[in-house]
Backbone as a chain_set.jsonl record, in Angstrom:
{"seq": "MLRISQADYDLIRWEAERSYPRECCGILLGSAEEGCRTVSLTLICDNMRTDVPEHRYSIRPEQVVAAFKLARSRQENIIGFYHSHPDHAPHYSKTDLLEAHWFDCSYVITAVECGHATSTESFVLQGAEDQKVFEAEEMEILSQRPLYPRL", "coords": {"N": [[-30.584, -5.973, -3.155], [-30.196, -9.53, -2.474], [-30.706, -12.419, -3.868], [-31.049, -15.673, -3.103], [-30.996, -19.165, -3.305], [-32.682, -21.609, -1.091], [-31.148, -23.847, -0.937], [-28.413, -22.969, -1.666], [-28.068, -21.21, 0.361], [-28.22, -22.829, 2.533], [-25.978, -24.457, 2.093], [-23.799, -22.502, 2.311], [-24.1, -22.141, 5.158], [-23.722, -24.707, 6.149], [-21.124, -25.177, 5.332], [-19.826, -23.168, 6.965], [-20.258, -24.275, 9.5], [-18.887, -26.74, 9.218], [-16.203, -25.908, 8.8], [-15.593, -24.653, 11.124], [-13.325, -24.341, 13.907], [-12.273, -22.469, 12.115], [-12.395, -19.823, 9.728], [-14.634, -20.019, 7.017], [-14.776, -19.643, 3.378], [-16.03, -18.429, 0.314], [-17.285, -18.035, -3.253], [-19.782, -16.403, -4.879], [-21.741, -16.968, -7.762], [-23.656, -15.449, -10.533], [-26.271, -13.374, -11.566], [-26.771, -9.879, -12.005], [-29.057, -7.299, -11.822], [-30.425, -4.176, -11.922], [-29.731, -3.581, -9.251], [-30.292, -5.772, -7.799], [-28.941, -8.843, -7.015], [-28.771, -12.053, -8.06], [-28.229, -15.265, -6.957], [-26.765, -18.061, -8.685], [-25.05, -20.038, -8.426], [-23.018, -21.477, -5.849], [-19.751, -21.406, -4.859], [-17.491, -23.295, -3.012], [-14.486, -22.279, -1.418], [-11.006, -22.508, -0.699], [-9.675, -21.475, 2.33], [-7.017, -19.725, 2.562], [-5.393, -18.559, 4.404], [-2.808, -18.942, 6.85], [-1.914, -17.892, 9.061], [-3.773, -16.541, 10.99], [-6.382, -18.187, 10.777], [-8.727, -18.404, 12.063], [-9.67, -15.938, 12.419], [-9.486, -14.549, 10.041], [-9.803, -14.512, 6.432], [-8.813, -15.605, 3.232], [-9.185, -15.868, -0.199], [-7.662, -18.106, -2.634], [-5.874, -16.692, -5.315], [-5.904, -18.048, -7.68], [-8.298, -19.6, -7.521], [-10.176, -17.467, -7.561], [-9.717, -16.588, -10.216], [-10.516, -18.941, -11.615], [-13.176, -19.159, -10.962], [-14.153, -16.753, -12.051], [-13.706, -17.324, -14.796], [-15.35, -19.554, -15.047], [-17.869, -18.394, -14.497], [-18.003, -16.508, -16.689], [-18.174, -18.38, -18.754], [-20.6, -19.325, -18.357], [-22.146, -17.229, -18.998], [-22.517, -15.341, -16.899], [-21.686, -13.624, -13.912], [-19.325, -12.936, -11.241], [-20.88, -12.287, -8.396], [-20.713, -12.012, -5.658], [-19.315, -12.719, -2.417], [-18.598, -15.044, 0.299], [-18.166, -15.618, 3.787], [-17.327, -16.934, 7.068], [-17.794, -16.075, 10.598], [-16.358, -17.229, 13.214], [-17.66, -17.745, 16.312], [-18.306, -15.015, 16.649], [-20.292, -12.073, 15.779], [-22.33, -11.697, 12.875], [-21.605, -9.459, 11.488], [-19.725, -7.166, 9.479], [-16.196, -6.732, 9.727], [-13.59, -4.415, 10.491], [-11.32, -5.225, 9.128], [-12.515, -6.827, 7.222], [-13.835, -4.896, 5.605], [-11.659, -3.302, 4.878], [-10.17, -5.21, 3.298], [-11.875, -5.796, 1.174], [-12.756, -5.377, -2.209], [-14.435, -5.712, -4.422], [-16.584, -3.966, -5.892], [-20.105, -3.215, -5.715], [-20.737, -5.761, -5.231], [-22.088, -8.624, -3.36], [-21.473, -9.356, 0.154], [-21.521, -11.915, 2.118], [-21.944, -12.942, 5.379], [-21.752, -15.373, 7.871], [-22.497, -16.171, 11.144], [-21.094, -18.322, 13.511], [-21.607, -20.068, 16.246], [-19.92, -21.912, 18.719], [-19.709, -23.958, 16.937], [-22.115, -23.986, 15.525], [-24.137, -22.688, 13.215], [-25.64, -19.612, 13.385], [-26.756, -16.998, 12.652], [-27.073, -15.219, 9.529], [-25.9, -12.577, 7.502], [-25.997, -10.014, 4.957], [-24.163, -7.748, 3.002], [-23.512, -4.921, 0.928], [-20.686, -3.89, -0.99], [-19.991, -0.527, -1.486], [-19.325, 2.652, -3.102], [-16.071, 3.965, -3.577], [-12.55, 3.135, -3.907], [-11.094, 4.635, -2.173], [-13.079, 5.643, -0.518], [-14.808, 3.581, 0.469], [-17.701, 1.712, 1.493], [-19.659, -0.578, 3.354], [-22.99, -1.511, 2.896], [-25.905, -2.649, 4.59], [-27.778, -5.339, 3.296], [-30.632, -6.621, 2.112], [-31.767, -10.104, 2.168], [-33.434, -12.493, 0.181], [-34.627, -15.567, 0.494], [-34.972, -18.198, -1.71], [-37.197, -20.849, -2.645], [-36.184, -22.517, -4.603], [-33.366, -22.924, -6.979], [-32.964, -20.173, -9.174], [-34.072, -20.284, -12.627], [-32.325, -19.874, -15.508], [-32.602, -18.358, -18.682], [-31.153, -19.856, -21.526], [-29.06, -19.094, -24.375]], "CA": [[-31.11, -7.255, -2.584], [-29.477, -10.64, -2.68], [-31.596, -13.514, -4.102], [-30.292, -16.87, -2.97], [-31.878, -20.389, -3.087], [-32.5, -22.295, 0.164], [-30.063, -24.84, -1.018], [-27.22, -22.317, -1.589], [-27.985, -20.516, 1.663], [-27.948, -23.891, 3.517], [-24.641, -24.795, 1.657], [-22.859, -21.619, 3.041], [-24.184, -22.319, 6.415], [-23.078, -26.031, 6.437], [-19.556, -24.943, 5.196], [-19.422, -22.36, 8.059], [-20.101, -25.147, 10.637], [-17.825, -27.649, 8.796], [-14.96, -25.304, 8.838], [-15.298, -24.171, 12.444], [-13.301, -22.834, 14.344], [-11.623, -21.681, 11.11], [-13.378, -19.139, 8.753], [-14.842, -20.619, 5.698], [-15.006, -18.622, 2.409], [-16.422, -18.853, -1.148], [-17.619, -17.089, -4.233], [-21.204, -16.49, -5.439], [-21.901, -16.624, -9.193], [-25.053, -15.21, -10.793], [-26.603, -12.193, -12.438], [-27.106, -8.667, -11.208], [-29.969, -6.429, -12.628], [-31.119, -3.178, -11.241], [-29.472, -3.47, -7.793], [-30.703, -7.101, -7.334], [-28.122, -9.952, -7.353], [-29.357, -13.49, -7.902], [-27.199, -16.417, -6.991], [-27.037, -19.316, -9.375], [-24.094, -21.201, -8.03], [-22.097, -21.183, -4.711], [-18.431, -22.134, -4.994], [-16.588, -23.336, -1.794], [-13.046, -21.978, -1.648], [-9.947, -22.765, 0.413], [-9.061, -20.269, 3.163], [-5.466, -19.886, 2.375], [-4.626, -17.826, 5.611], [-2.311, -19.88, 7.806], [-1.539, -17.109, 10.353], [-4.938, -16.417, 11.892], [-7.597, -18.545, 9.966], [-9.918, -18.313, 12.941], [-10.123, -14.529, 12.443], [-9.269, -13.95, 8.76], [-9.822, -15.589, 5.369], [-8.122, -15.192, 1.959], [-9.322, -16.801, -1.214], [-6.508, -18.201, -3.466], [-6.11, -16.058, -6.523], [-6.328, -19.015, -8.862], [-9.642, -19.926, -7.408], [-10.976, -16.332, -8.072], [-9.697, -16.667, -11.701], [-11.312, -20.008, -12.143], [-14.565, -18.691, -10.74], [-14.399, -15.71, -13.146], [-13.745, -17.985, -16.121], [-16.65, -20.366, -15.007], [-18.974, -17.278, -14.581], [-18.113, -16.078, -18.102], [-18.609, -19.484, -19.705], [-22.176, -19.481, -18.0], [-22.776, -15.947, -19.266], [-22.773, -14.834, -15.683], [-20.679, -12.815, -13.11], [-19.034, -13.008, -9.885], [-21.752, -11.315, -7.757], [-20.483, -11.871, -4.288], [-18.405, -13.674, -1.711], [-19.193, -15.363, 1.617], [-17.255, -16.196, 4.725], [-17.954, -17.071, 8.424], [-17.241, -15.376, 11.668], [-16.534, -18.197, 14.336], [-17.79, -17.114, 17.766], [-18.468, -13.52, 16.493], [-21.51, -11.685, 15.156], [-22.228, -11.765, 11.398], [-21.43, -8.201, 11.104], [-18.431, -7.013, 8.928], [-15.226, -6.166, 10.615], [-12.747, -3.313, 9.757], [-10.52, -5.985, 8.236], [-13.427, -7.213, 6.228], [-13.936, -3.701, 4.822], [-10.299, -3.105, 4.357], [-9.801, -6.161, 2.265], [-12.913, -5.927, 0.183], [-12.435, -4.666, -3.289], [-15.381, -5.986, -5.393], [-17.759, -3.094, -5.68], [-21.433, -3.72, -6.118], [-20.905, -7.283, -4.85], [-22.568, -8.918, -2.015], [-20.559, -10.024, 1.059], [-22.384, -12.662, 3.011], [-21.296, -13.41, 6.671], [-22.463, -16.266, 8.833], [-21.952, -16.303, 12.491], [-21.03, -19.698, 13.956], [-21.322, -20.041, 17.683], [-19.747, -23.237, 19.23], [-19.833, -24.86, 15.846], [-23.377, -24.003, 14.982], [-24.484, -21.466, 12.362], [-26.701, -18.919, 14.011], [-27.47, -15.972, 11.85], [-26.43, -14.778, 8.263], [-26.217, -11.157, 7.023], [-25.43, -9.65, 3.648], [-23.727, -6.387, 2.813], [-22.991, -4.708, -0.432], [-19.708, -2.915, -1.037], [-20.38, 0.707, -2.292], [-18.373, 3.917, -3.103], [-14.767, 3.845, -4.387], [-11.451, 2.46, -3.061], [-10.739, 5.61, -0.957], [-14.23, 5.882, 0.25], [-15.704, 2.473, 0.407], [-18.471, 1.407, 2.715], [-20.623, -1.649, 3.318], [-24.379, -1.174, 3.303], [-26.758, -3.725, 4.724], [-28.531, -5.759, 2.222], [-31.675, -7.564, 2.215], [-31.668, -11.196, 1.514], [-34.562, -13.174, -0.164], [-34.275, -16.964, 0.196], [-35.896, -18.706, -2.647], [-37.428, -22.253, -2.434], [-35.443, -23.329, -5.454], [-32.54, -22.04, -7.701], [-33.651, -19.488, -10.316], [-33.78, -20.873, -13.975], [-31.8, -18.783, -16.523], [-32.819, -18.865, -20.085], [-29.847, -20.054, -22.26], [-29.134, -18.844, -25.84]], "C": [[-30.382, -8.42, -3.134], [-30.528, -11.836, -2.714], [-30.814, -14.776, -4.026], [-31.328, -18.079, -2.669], [-31.631, -20.907, -1.712], [-31.29, -23.231, 0.117], [-28.623, -24.19, -0.957], [-26.908, -21.646, -0.259], [-27.652, -21.648, 2.719], [-26.481, -24.344, 3.254], [-23.615, -23.898, 2.503], [-22.933, -21.845, 4.563], [-23.544, -23.536, 6.933], [-21.592, -25.829, 6.379], [-19.048, -24.171, 6.483], [-19.224, -23.305, 9.309], [-19.051, -26.228, 10.367], [-16.414, -27.034, 9.072], [-14.517, -24.779, 10.279], [-14.089, -24.918, 13.169], [-12.57, -21.951, 13.255], [-12.773, -20.866, 10.289], [-13.455, -19.855, 7.448], [-14.904, -19.368, 4.639], [-15.332, -19.234, 1.002], [-16.881, -17.698, -1.944], [-19.057, -17.438, -4.743], [-21.194, -16.105, -6.95], [-23.38, -16.364, -9.527], [-25.213, -13.99, -11.714], [-26.954, -11.01, -11.431], [-27.835, -7.689, -12.304], [-30.648, -5.481, -11.645], [-30.968, -3.223, -9.69], [-29.923, -4.816, -7.172], [-29.64, -8.236, -7.915], [-28.712, -11.234, -7.052], [-28.326, -14.593, -8.109], [-27.698, -17.616, -7.888], [-26.138, -20.394, -8.974], [-23.195, -20.671, -6.934], [-20.876, -22.058, -4.787], [-17.712, -22.005, -3.543], [-15.101, -23.186, -2.232], [-12.215, -22.363, -0.544], [-9.68, -21.392, 1.133], [-7.649, -20.444, 3.279], [-4.701, -19.222, 3.537], [-4.116, -18.99, 6.502], [-1.886, -19.192, 9.114], [-2.648, -17.036, 11.362], [-6.193, -16.953, 11.28], [-8.849, -18.528, 10.821], [-10.585, -17.01, 12.886], [-10.131, -13.881, 11.077], [-9.479, -15.064, 7.643], [-9.14, -14.755, 4.18], [-8.512, -16.272, 0.942], [-8.095, -16.844, -2.219], [-6.807, -17.532, -4.813], [-6.539, -17.002, -7.865], [-7.666, -19.482, -8.776], [-10.609, -18.679, -7.869], [-10.813, -16.421, -9.689], [-10.53, -17.738, -12.309], [-12.714, -19.711, -11.996], [-14.972, -17.729, -11.786], [-14.547, -16.411, -14.498], [-15.107, -18.816, -16.117], [-17.782, -19.47, -15.245], [-19.094, -16.863, -16.11], [-18.617, -17.237, -19.038], [-20.19, -19.838, -19.447], [-22.877, -18.259, -18.377], [-23.374, -15.205, -17.967], [-21.648, -13.994, -15.128], [-20.444, -13.294, -11.812], [-19.912, -11.98, -9.123], [-21.552, -11.143, -6.259], [-19.506, -12.852, -3.736], [-19.119, -13.893, -0.418], [-17.971, -15.699, 2.553], [-18.035, -16.225, 6.144], [-17.178, -16.275, 9.431], [-17.439, -16.365, 12.868], [-16.556, -17.482, 15.699], [-17.91, -15.571, 17.694], [-19.799, -13.218, 15.638], [-21.321, -11.594, 13.533], [-22.142, -10.335, 10.813], [-19.882, -7.93, 10.476], [-17.473, -6.456, 9.997], [-14.375, -4.943, 9.867], [-11.937, -3.978, 8.891], [-11.361, -6.415, 7.0], [-13.647, -6.096, 5.189], [-12.657, -3.356, 4.075], [-9.894, -3.928, 3.15], [-10.854, -6.49, 1.181], [-12.642, -4.989, -0.901], [-13.403, -4.794, -4.563], [-16.596, -5.133, -5.265], [-19.04, -3.619, -6.302], [-21.631, -5.123, -6.07], [-21.396, -7.452, -3.506], [-21.448, -9.673, -1.223], [-21.456, -10.546, 2.157], [-21.552, -13.188, 4.14], [-22.282, -14.122, 7.561], [-21.782, -16.424, 10.081], [-22.018, -17.741, 12.857], [-20.53, -19.579, 15.47], [-21.259, -21.479, 18.176], [-20.023, -24.249, 18.157], [-21.19, -24.886, 15.193], [-23.754, -22.685, 14.327], [-25.685, -20.928, 13.071], [-27.435, -17.893, 13.237], [-26.406, -15.63, 10.609], [-26.863, -13.433, 7.934], [-25.481, -10.989, 5.67], [-25.238, -8.188, 3.6], [-23.196, -6.238, 1.361], [-21.851, -3.664, -0.408], [-20.004, -1.675, -2.031], [-19.187, 1.713, -2.204], [-17.144, 3.531, -4.083], [-13.699, 3.448, -3.427], [-11.201, 3.361, -1.923], [-11.874, 6.03, -0.229], [-15.238, 4.802, 0.252], [-16.391, 2.268, 1.596], [-19.328, 0.189, 2.451], [-21.99, -1.149, 3.788], [-25.127, -2.418, 3.462], [-27.544, -4.087, 3.64], [-29.541, -6.793, 2.559], [-31.526, -8.906, 1.558], [-33.054, -11.938, 1.358], [-34.105, -14.693, -0.429], [-35.325, -17.612, -0.515], [-36.036, -20.293, -2.415], [-36.459, -23.041, -3.437], [-34.392, -22.323, -6.224], [-33.223, -21.309, -8.855], [-33.25, -20.274, -11.601], [-33.511, -19.71, -14.725], [-32.076, -19.362, -17.813], [-31.407, -18.918, -20.647], [-30.122, -19.774, -23.664], [-28.756, -19.987, -26.598]], "O": [[-29.939, -8.31, -4.277], [-31.127, -12.174, -1.693], [-29.929, -14.958, -4.862], [-32.303, -17.961, -1.927], [-30.546, -20.717, -1.164], [-30.529, -23.341, 1.079], [-27.729, -24.739, -0.313], [-25.768, -21.518, 0.187], [-26.894, -21.416, 3.661], [-25.792, -24.599, 4.242], [-22.761, -24.394, 3.239], [-21.896, -21.746, 5.22], [-22.901, -23.516, 7.982], [-20.868, -26.26, 7.276], [-17.983, -24.49, 7.01], [-18.246, -23.196, 10.048], [-18.355, -26.596, 11.314], [-15.543, -27.746, 9.573], [-13.349, -24.525, 10.572], [-13.951, -26.122, 12.953], [-12.298, -20.78, 13.519], [-13.932, -21.278, 10.243], [-12.446, -20.244, 6.861], [-15.066, -18.219, 5.05], [-14.952, -20.346, 0.638], [-16.9, -16.555, -1.486], [-19.421, -18.591, -4.977], [-20.696, -15.045, -7.329], [-24.266, -16.956, -8.911], [-24.342, -13.674, -12.524], [-27.343, -11.182, -10.276], [-27.342, -7.37, -13.386], [-31.326, -5.887, -10.701], [-31.909, -2.953, -8.942], [-29.89, -4.885, -5.943], [-29.542, -8.463, -9.121], [-29.12, -11.507, -5.923], [-27.709, -14.806, -9.152], [-28.843, -18.064, -7.824], [-26.44, -21.572, -9.166], [-22.662, -19.566, -7.04], [-20.96, -23.286, -4.78], [-17.416, -20.937, -3.008], [-14.586, -23.799, -3.167], [-12.741, -22.544, 0.555], [-9.497, -20.349, 0.507], [-7.152, -21.264, 4.051], [-3.477, -19.333, 3.613], [-4.874, -19.891, 6.858], [-1.553, -19.836, 10.11], [-2.459, -17.447, 12.507], [-7.137, -16.163, 11.244], [-9.951, -18.635, 10.284], [-11.765, -16.849, 13.195], [-10.696, -12.799, 10.913], [-9.36, -16.269, 7.865], [-8.965, -13.536, 4.179], [-8.225, -17.449, 1.156], [-7.566, -15.8, -2.6], [-7.865, -17.767, -5.397], [-7.299, -16.7, -8.785], [-8.254, -19.779, -9.816], [-11.668, -18.885, -8.462], [-11.829, -16.316, -10.377], [-11.169, -17.549, -13.344], [-13.464, -20.017, -12.924], [-16.047, -17.868, -12.369], [-15.458, -16.085, -15.258], [-15.878, -18.755, -17.075], [-18.608, -19.737, -16.118], [-20.182, -16.888, -16.686], [-19.387, -17.017, -19.973], [-20.869, -20.512, -20.221], [-24.082, -18.154, -18.146], [-24.45, -14.607, -17.957], [-20.713, -13.683, -15.866], [-21.272, -14.017, -11.257], [-19.614, -10.793, -9.261], [-22.137, -10.249, -5.649], [-18.944, -13.69, -4.442], [-20.037, -13.171, -0.027], [-16.886, -16.023, 2.07], [-19.118, -15.673, 6.338], [-16.052, -15.848, 9.175], [-18.508, -16.376, 13.479], [-15.644, -16.77, 16.119], [-17.607, -14.912, 18.689], [-20.283, -14.074, 14.897], [-20.206, -11.429, 13.036], [-22.607, -10.107, 9.696], [-18.923, -8.49, 11.007], [-17.865, -5.829, 10.981], [-14.607, -4.647, 8.695], [-11.739, -3.421, 7.811], [-10.886, -6.342, 5.867], [-13.639, -6.375, 3.99], [-12.612, -3.16, 2.861], [-9.365, -3.432, 2.155], [-10.66, -7.402, 0.377], [-12.309, -3.84, -0.61], [-13.223, -4.118, -5.576], [-17.557, -5.519, -4.599], [-19.031, -4.364, -7.282], [-22.512, -5.69, -6.717], [-21.203, -6.627, -2.613], [-20.653, -10.446, -1.759], [-22.038, -9.822, 2.964], [-20.532, -13.832, 3.895], [-23.359, -13.659, 7.936], [-20.603, -16.776, 10.124], [-23.014, -18.372, 12.503], [-19.441, -19.153, 15.853], [-22.243, -22.217, 18.124], [-20.539, -25.325, 18.458], [-21.421, -25.754, 14.351], [-23.652, -21.642, 14.973], [-26.641, -21.655, 13.342], [-28.664, -17.93, 13.179], [-25.184, -15.747, 10.702], [-28.045, -13.109, 8.048], [-24.532, -11.694, 5.328], [-26.068, -7.437, 4.11], [-22.611, -7.114, 0.724], [-22.059, -2.601, 0.177], [-20.225, -1.855, -3.229], [-18.262, 1.614, -1.397], [-17.26, 2.915, -5.143], [-13.936, 3.427, -2.219], [-11.101, 2.902, -0.785], [-11.686, 6.797, 0.715], [-16.425, 5.062, 0.057], [-15.874, 2.559, 2.674], [-19.692, -0.017, 1.293], [-22.156, -0.51, 4.826], [-25.05, -3.261, 2.568], [-28.039, -3.173, 2.981], [-29.246, -7.761, 3.26], [-31.157, -8.898, 0.384], [-33.789, -11.999, 2.343], [-33.368, -15.013, -1.362], [-36.471, -17.634, -0.067], [-35.063, -20.942, -2.031], [-35.99, -24.125, -3.09], [-34.517, -21.102, -6.128], [-34.082, -21.934, -9.478], [-32.172, -20.868, -11.63], [-34.216, -18.701, -14.693], [-31.88, -20.543, -18.098], [-30.56, -18.105, -20.278], [-31.188, -20.102, -24.185], [-28.765, -19.942, -27.828]]}, "num_chains": 1, "name": "protein.A"}
């Protein structure tokens, strides 16, 4: 299950609309316990694809490294990624699966039709590199961001 605040959920959908007709992309930070990932921060990233940004996305490696360092400084982890599908369903594509490598992470996809976010789905990458699969994941939208105790 992916637990995400209404504000983070809305940010993803806003970014999907803002980026239309290009795919947007970003990283989700938070915690993961017993199969439940809880988002604490949504990071908007640049789609570095220049060949077909309407159909593909790629996050700059330095943005992934920066997100990893930020997560570590917050005593959290990268728990997922998001991107949009302009004028396509929010279901993962063969390319999405092929290019996914963060196991036990959520992959959130928002469909954008004619510039308007319509539906959002989440999937968890399971298995191993040679036998990976996406499994549909339930999303729970929270009224506010979860509070984390700090040491």
